[in-house]
Coordinates of C-alpha atoms and ligand atoms in Angstrom, one line a residue:
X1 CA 0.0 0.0 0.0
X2 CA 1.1 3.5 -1.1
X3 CA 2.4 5.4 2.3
X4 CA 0.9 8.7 2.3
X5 CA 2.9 11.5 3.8
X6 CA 1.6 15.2 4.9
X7 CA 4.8 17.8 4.6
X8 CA 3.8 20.8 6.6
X9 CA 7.1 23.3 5.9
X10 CA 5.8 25.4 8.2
X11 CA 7.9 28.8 9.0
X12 CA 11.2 30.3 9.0
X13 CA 13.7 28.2 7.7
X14 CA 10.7 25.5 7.4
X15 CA 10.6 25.3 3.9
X16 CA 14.1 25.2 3.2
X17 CA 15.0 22.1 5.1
X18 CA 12.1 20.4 4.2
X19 CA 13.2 20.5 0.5
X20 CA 16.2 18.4 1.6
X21 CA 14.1 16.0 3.4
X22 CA 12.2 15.6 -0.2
X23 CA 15.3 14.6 -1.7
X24 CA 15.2 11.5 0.6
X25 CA 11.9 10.7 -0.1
X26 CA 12.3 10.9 -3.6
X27 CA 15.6 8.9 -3.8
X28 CA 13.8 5.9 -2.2
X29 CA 10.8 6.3 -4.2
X30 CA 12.9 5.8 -7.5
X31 CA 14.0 3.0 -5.8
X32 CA 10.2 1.6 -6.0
X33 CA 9.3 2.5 -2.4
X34 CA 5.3 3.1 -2.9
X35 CA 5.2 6.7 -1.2
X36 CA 3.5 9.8 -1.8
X37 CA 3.7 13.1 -0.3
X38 CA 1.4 16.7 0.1
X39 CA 1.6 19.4 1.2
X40 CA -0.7 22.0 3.4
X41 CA 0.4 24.8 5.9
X42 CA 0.8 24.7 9.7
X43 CA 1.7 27.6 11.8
X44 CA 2.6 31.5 10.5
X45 CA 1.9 30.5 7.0
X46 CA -1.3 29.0 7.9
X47 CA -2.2 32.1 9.5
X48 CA -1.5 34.6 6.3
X49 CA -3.2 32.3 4.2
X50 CA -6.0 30.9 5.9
X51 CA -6.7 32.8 9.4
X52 CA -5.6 30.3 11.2
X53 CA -2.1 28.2 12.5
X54 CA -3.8 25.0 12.3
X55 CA -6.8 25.6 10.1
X56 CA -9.7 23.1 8.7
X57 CA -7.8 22.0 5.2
X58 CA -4.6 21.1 7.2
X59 CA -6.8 19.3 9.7
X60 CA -8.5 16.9 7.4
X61 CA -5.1 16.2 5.5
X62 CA -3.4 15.8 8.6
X63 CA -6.0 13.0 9.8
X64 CA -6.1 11.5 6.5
X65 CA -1.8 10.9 6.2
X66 CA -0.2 8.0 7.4
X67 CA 2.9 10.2 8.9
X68 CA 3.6 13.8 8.9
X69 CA 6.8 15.6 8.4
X70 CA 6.8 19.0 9.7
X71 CA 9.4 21.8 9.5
X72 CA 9.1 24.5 12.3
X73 CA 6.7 26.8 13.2
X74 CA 6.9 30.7 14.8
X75 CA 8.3 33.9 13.5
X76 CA 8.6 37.4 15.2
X77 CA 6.2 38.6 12.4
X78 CA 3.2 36.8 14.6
X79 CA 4.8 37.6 18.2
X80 CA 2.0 40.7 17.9
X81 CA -1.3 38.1 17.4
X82 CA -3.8 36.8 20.1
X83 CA -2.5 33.5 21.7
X84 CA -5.2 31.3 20.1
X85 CA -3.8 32.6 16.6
X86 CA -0.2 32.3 17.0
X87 CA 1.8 30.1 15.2
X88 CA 3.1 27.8 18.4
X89 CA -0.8 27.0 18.6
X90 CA -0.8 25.2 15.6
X91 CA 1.8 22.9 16.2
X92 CA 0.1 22.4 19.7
X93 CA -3.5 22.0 18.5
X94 CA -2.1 19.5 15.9
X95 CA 0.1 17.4 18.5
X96 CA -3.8 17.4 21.0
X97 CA -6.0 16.4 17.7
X98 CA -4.1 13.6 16.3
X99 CA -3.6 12.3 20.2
X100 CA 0.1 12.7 19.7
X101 CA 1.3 12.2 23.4
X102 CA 4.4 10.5 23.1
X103 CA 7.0 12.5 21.7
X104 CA 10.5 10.4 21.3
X105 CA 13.8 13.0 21.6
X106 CA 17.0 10.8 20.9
X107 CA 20.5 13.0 21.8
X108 CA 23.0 10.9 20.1
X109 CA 26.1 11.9 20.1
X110 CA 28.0 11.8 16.7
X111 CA 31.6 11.1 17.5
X112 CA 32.9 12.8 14.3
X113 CA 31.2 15.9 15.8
X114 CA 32.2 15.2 19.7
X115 CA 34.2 18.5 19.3
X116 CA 31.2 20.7 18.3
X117 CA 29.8 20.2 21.4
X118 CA 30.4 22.8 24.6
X119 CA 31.9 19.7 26.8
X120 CA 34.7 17.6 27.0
X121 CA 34.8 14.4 24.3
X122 CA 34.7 12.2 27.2
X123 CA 31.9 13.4 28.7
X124 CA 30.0 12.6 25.2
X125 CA 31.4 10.4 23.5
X126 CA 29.2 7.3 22.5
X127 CA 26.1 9.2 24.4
X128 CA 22.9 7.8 23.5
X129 CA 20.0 8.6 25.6
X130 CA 16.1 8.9 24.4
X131 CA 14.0 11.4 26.2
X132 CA 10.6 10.1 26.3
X133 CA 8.3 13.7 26.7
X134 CA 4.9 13.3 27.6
X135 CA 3.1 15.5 24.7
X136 CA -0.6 16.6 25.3
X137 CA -1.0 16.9 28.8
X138 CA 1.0 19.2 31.8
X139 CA 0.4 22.8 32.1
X140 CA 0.6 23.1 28.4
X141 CA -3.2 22.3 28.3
X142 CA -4.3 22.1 31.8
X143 CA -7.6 24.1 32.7
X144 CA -8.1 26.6 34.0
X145 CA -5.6 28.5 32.4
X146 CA -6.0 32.7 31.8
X147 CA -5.6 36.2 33.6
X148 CA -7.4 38.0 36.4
X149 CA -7.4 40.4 38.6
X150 CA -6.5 39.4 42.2
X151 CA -7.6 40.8 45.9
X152 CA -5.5 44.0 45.4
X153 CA -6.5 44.3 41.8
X154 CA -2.9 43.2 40.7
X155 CA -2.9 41.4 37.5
X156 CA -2.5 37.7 37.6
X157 CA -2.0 35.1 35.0
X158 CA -1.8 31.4 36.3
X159 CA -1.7 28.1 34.5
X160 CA -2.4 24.6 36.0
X161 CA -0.4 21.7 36.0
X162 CA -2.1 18.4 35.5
X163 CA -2.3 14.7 34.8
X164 CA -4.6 11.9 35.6
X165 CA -3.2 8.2 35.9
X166 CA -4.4 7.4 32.4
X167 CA -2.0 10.1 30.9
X168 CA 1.1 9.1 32.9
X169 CA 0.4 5.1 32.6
X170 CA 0.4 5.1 28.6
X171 CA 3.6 7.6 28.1
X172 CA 5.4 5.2 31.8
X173 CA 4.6 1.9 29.3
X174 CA 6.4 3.2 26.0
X175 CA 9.2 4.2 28.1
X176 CA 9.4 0.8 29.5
X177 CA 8.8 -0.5 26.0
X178 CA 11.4 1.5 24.9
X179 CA 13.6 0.4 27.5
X180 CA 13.2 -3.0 26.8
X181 CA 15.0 -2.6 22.7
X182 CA 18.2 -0.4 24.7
X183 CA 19.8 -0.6 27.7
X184 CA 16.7 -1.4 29.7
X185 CA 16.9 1.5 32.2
X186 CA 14.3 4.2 33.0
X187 CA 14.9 7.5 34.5
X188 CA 11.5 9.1 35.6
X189 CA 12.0 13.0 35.8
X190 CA 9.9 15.2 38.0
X191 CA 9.4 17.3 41.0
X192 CA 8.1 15.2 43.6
X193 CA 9.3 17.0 46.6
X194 CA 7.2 20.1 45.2
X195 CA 4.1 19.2 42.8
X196 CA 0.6 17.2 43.6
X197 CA 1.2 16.3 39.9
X198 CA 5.1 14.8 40.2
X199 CA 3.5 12.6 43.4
X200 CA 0.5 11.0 41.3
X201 CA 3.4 10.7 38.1
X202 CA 5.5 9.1 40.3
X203 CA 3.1 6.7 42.1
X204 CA 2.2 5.6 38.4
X205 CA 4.8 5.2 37.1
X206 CA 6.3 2.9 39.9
X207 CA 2.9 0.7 39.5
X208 CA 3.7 0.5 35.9
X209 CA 7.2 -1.2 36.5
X210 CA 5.7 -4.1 38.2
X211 CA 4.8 -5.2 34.6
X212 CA 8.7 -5.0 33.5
X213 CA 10.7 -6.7 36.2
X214 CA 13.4 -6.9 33.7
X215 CA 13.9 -3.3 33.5
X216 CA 15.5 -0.8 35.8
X217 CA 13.8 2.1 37.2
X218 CA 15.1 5.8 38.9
X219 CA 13.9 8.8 39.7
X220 CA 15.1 12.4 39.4
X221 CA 14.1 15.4 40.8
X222 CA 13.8 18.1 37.5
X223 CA 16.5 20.3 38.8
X224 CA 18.9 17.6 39.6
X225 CA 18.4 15.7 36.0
X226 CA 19.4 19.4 34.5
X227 CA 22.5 19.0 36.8
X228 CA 23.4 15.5 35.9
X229 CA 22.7 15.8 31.9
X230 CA 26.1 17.9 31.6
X231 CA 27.9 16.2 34.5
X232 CA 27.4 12.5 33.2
X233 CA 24.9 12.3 30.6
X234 CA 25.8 9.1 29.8
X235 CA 24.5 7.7 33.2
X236 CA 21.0 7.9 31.2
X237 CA 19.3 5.4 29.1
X238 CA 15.8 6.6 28.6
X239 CA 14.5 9.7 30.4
X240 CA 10.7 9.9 31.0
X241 CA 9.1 12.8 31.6
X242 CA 6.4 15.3 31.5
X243 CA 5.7 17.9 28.9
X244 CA 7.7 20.9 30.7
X245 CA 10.1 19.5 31.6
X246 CA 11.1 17.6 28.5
X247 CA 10.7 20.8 26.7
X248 CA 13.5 22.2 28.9
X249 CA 15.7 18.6 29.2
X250 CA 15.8 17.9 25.5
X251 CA 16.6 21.4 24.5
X252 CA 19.5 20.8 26.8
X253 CA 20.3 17.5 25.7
X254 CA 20.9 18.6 21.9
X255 CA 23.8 20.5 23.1
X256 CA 25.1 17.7 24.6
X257 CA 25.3 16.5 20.5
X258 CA 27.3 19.4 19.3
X259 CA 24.0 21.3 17.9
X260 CA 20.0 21.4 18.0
X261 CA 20.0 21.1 14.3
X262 CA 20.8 17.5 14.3
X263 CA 17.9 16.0 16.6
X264 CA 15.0 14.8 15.5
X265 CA 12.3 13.9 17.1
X266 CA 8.9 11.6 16.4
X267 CA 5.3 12.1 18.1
X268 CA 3.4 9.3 17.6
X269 CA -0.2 8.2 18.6
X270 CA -1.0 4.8 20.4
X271 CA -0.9 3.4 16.9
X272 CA 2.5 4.8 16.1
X273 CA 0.9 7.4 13.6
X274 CA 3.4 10.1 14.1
X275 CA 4.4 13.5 13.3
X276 CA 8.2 14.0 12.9
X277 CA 10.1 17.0 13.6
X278 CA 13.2 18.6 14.2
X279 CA 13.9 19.6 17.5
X280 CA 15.2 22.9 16.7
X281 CA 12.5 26.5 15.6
X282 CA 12.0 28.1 12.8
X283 CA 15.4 30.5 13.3
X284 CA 14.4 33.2 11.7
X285 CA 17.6 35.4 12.0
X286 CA 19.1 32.6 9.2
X287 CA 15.7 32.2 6.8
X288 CA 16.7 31.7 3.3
X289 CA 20.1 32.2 3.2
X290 CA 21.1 28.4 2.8
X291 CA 22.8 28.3 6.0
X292 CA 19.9 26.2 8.2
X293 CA 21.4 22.3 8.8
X294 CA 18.8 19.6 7.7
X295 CA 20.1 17.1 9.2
X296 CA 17.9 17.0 12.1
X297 CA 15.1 17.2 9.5
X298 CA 16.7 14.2 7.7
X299 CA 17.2 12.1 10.6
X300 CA 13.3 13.1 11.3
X301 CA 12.6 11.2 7.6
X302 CA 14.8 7.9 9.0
X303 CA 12.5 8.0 12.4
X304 CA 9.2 8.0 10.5
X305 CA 10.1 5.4 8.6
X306 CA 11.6 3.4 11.9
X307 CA 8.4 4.3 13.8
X308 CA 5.3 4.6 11.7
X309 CA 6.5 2.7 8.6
X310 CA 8.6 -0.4 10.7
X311 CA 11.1 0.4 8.1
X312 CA 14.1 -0.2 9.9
X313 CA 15.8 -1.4 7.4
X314 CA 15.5 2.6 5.5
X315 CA 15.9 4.2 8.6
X316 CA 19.2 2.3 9.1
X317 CA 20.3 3.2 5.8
X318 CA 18.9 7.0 6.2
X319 CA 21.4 7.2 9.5
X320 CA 23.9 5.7 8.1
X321 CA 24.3 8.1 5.0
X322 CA 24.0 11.2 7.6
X323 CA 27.3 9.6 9.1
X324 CA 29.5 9.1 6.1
X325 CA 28.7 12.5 5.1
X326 CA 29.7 14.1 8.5
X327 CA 32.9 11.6 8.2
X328 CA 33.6 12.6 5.2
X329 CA 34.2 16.0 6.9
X330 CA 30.7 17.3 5.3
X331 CA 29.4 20.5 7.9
X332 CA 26.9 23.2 8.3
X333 CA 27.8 26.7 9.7
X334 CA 26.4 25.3 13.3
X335 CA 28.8 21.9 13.5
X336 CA 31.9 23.4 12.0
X337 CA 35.1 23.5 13.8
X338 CA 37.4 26.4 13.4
X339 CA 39.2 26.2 9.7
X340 CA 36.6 23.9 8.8
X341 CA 35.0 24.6 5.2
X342 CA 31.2 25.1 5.7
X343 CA 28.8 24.1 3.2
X344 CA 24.9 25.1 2.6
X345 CA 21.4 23.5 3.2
X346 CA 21.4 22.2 -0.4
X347 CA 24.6 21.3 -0.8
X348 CA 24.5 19.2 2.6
X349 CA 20.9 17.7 1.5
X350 CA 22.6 16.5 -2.0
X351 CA 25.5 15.3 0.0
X352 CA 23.3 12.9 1.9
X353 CA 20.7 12.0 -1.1
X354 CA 24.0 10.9 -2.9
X355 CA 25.0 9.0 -0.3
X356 CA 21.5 7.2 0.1
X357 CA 21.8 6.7 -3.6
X358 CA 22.3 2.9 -4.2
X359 CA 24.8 2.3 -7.2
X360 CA 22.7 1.2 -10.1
Ligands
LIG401 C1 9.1 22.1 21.1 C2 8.8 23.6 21.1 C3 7.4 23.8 21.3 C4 7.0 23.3 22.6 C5 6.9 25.3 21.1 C6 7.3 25.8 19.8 C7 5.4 25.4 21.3 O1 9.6 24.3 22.0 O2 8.6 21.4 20.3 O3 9.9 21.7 22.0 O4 7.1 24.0 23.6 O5 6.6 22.1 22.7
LIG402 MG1 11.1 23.1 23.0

């Protein structure tokens, strides 16, 4: 059966990488891979077309793909609108409507580019952790949510944090899943000591690890995790955690890997329909000059195919090409090395595709 993929370029330097991700896609299908790929608009450029970040036409595509490959959304052009029309609400109302609540952020740590990153080699060297985010629950989308006036007549805003044991059991059981395929240990990140919500999350997620006796389980306080991710990130195998906090962790974590524009990330459904991402925005300040990396928008391609396809066998391939070119001295502005000759988007997106490239 014909895959059908939804490309949403989205904003900023969206559209740019995404092209490079086509290139993948249409290397494999001239292989005879039955794919097929649209396009609709998500975000900003939803907005200036159609009123809306995430409006109806996007929707119905968007429920109709098998996978979805988005670019980035956001741009300071929108940072004037109402919240309800601003381009970050897109991505969120896509990632609540398609149930998209468990959002997989590898930080693996390319050893040709172990100097790239801000710590020591040692430190990263061979580093492969998955962060396991929670996606459509948390204070992101807890109620009430909004602004008041208090008892003095001070303005207040206030947001609540929030997650019932249905939520935390189904994200705490792909993490042990997860586990199970790696190194079979589990970090559970949260603020126990503090929150209502950690002490529920916790409580859950220790119930849950009665099913998988096989698999080791720990807990972190937030604070302490953000310590411990630059003092010994490698003492992590997959981190589990809410949708704040994995916001904050994985940003951290792609520094660990020498730059956010080489993690990828999936958000799949409990039928591993997925969205795939880069971690990284839209980076306005470097739209449309061909200086934007797509690798973490490629590696994004291998995931889908991994996750939602169970094409391992492509995905291995996909990651695989992204590290011949990077050893073949291949960089972006953002992974170079002082003396290092930089190359473009397209240039590092045709640098890949030829490496896909079987010999015919
Ligand atoms: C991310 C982003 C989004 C988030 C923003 C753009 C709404 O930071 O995907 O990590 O906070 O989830
Ligand atoms: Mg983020």
């Amino acid at each position: 059966m014909t895959k059908k993929i939804l490309i949403l370029p989205g904003d900023g330097i969206g559209p740019e990488i995404m092209a490079e991700a086509v290139k993948i896609l249409e290397v494999l299908r001239a292989e005879g891979e039955a794919l097929e790929w649209s396009f609709a608009k998500l975000g900003g450029a939803a907005y200036d077309a159609e009123g809306h970040p995430y409006p109806p036409s996007t929707q119905k595509a968007a429920r109709e793909a098998d996978a979805i490959l988005l670019g980035a959304v956001g741009g300071p052009k929108y940072d004037e609108l109402p919240r309800e029309l601003r381009p970050e609400r897109g991505l969120l109302g896509i990632r609540k409507d398609l149930n998209l609540f468990a959002n997989l952020r590898p930080a693996l740590a390319f050893d040709e580019l172990a100097d790239a990153s801000s710590l020591k080699r040692e430190v990263i060297e061979g580093l492969d952790i998955l962060i396991l985010r929670e996606l459509t629950g948390d204070i992101y989308f807890g109620q009430p949510r909004g602004r008041r006036s208090n008892a003095e007549g001070h303005a207040e805003g206030y947001d609540t944090m929030h997650y019932s044991e249905p939520e935390v059991e189904r994200i705490a059981r792909v993490a042990f899943e997860a586990a199970r395929k790696r190194s079979k240990r589990v970090c559970s990140v949260d603020k126990e000591n503090v929150l209502e919500t950690s002490r529920l999350w916790r409580e859950v997620v220790i119930k849950v690890a009665q099913d998988y006796p096989d698999v080791e389980l720990t807990h972190q306080y937030v604070d302490n995790a953000a310590m411990q991710l630059v003092r010994r990130p490698k003492q992590f195998d997959v981190i589990v955690t809410g949708n704040i906090f994995g916001d904050i962790l994985s940003d951290e974590a792609s520094m660990l890997c020498g730059s956010i524009g080489l993690l990828p990330s999936a958000s799949l459904d409990v039928n591993n329909k997925g969205m795939y991402e880069p971690i990284h925005g839209s980076a306005p300040d470097i739209m449309g000059q061909n200086k934007a990396n797509p690798i973490a928008t490629i590696l994004s391609v291998a995931m889908m195919f991994k996750y939602t396809f169970n094409r391992g066998d492509i995905a291995g391939r996909i990651d695989a090409a992204v590290k011949r070119v990077l050893k073949d001295g291949k960089r972006t502005g953002d992974i170079a090395s002082a003396g290092e000759t930089v190359i473009g988007t397209r240039e590092m997106g045709d640098a890949i595709a030829a490496s896909l490239r079987r010999p015919v």
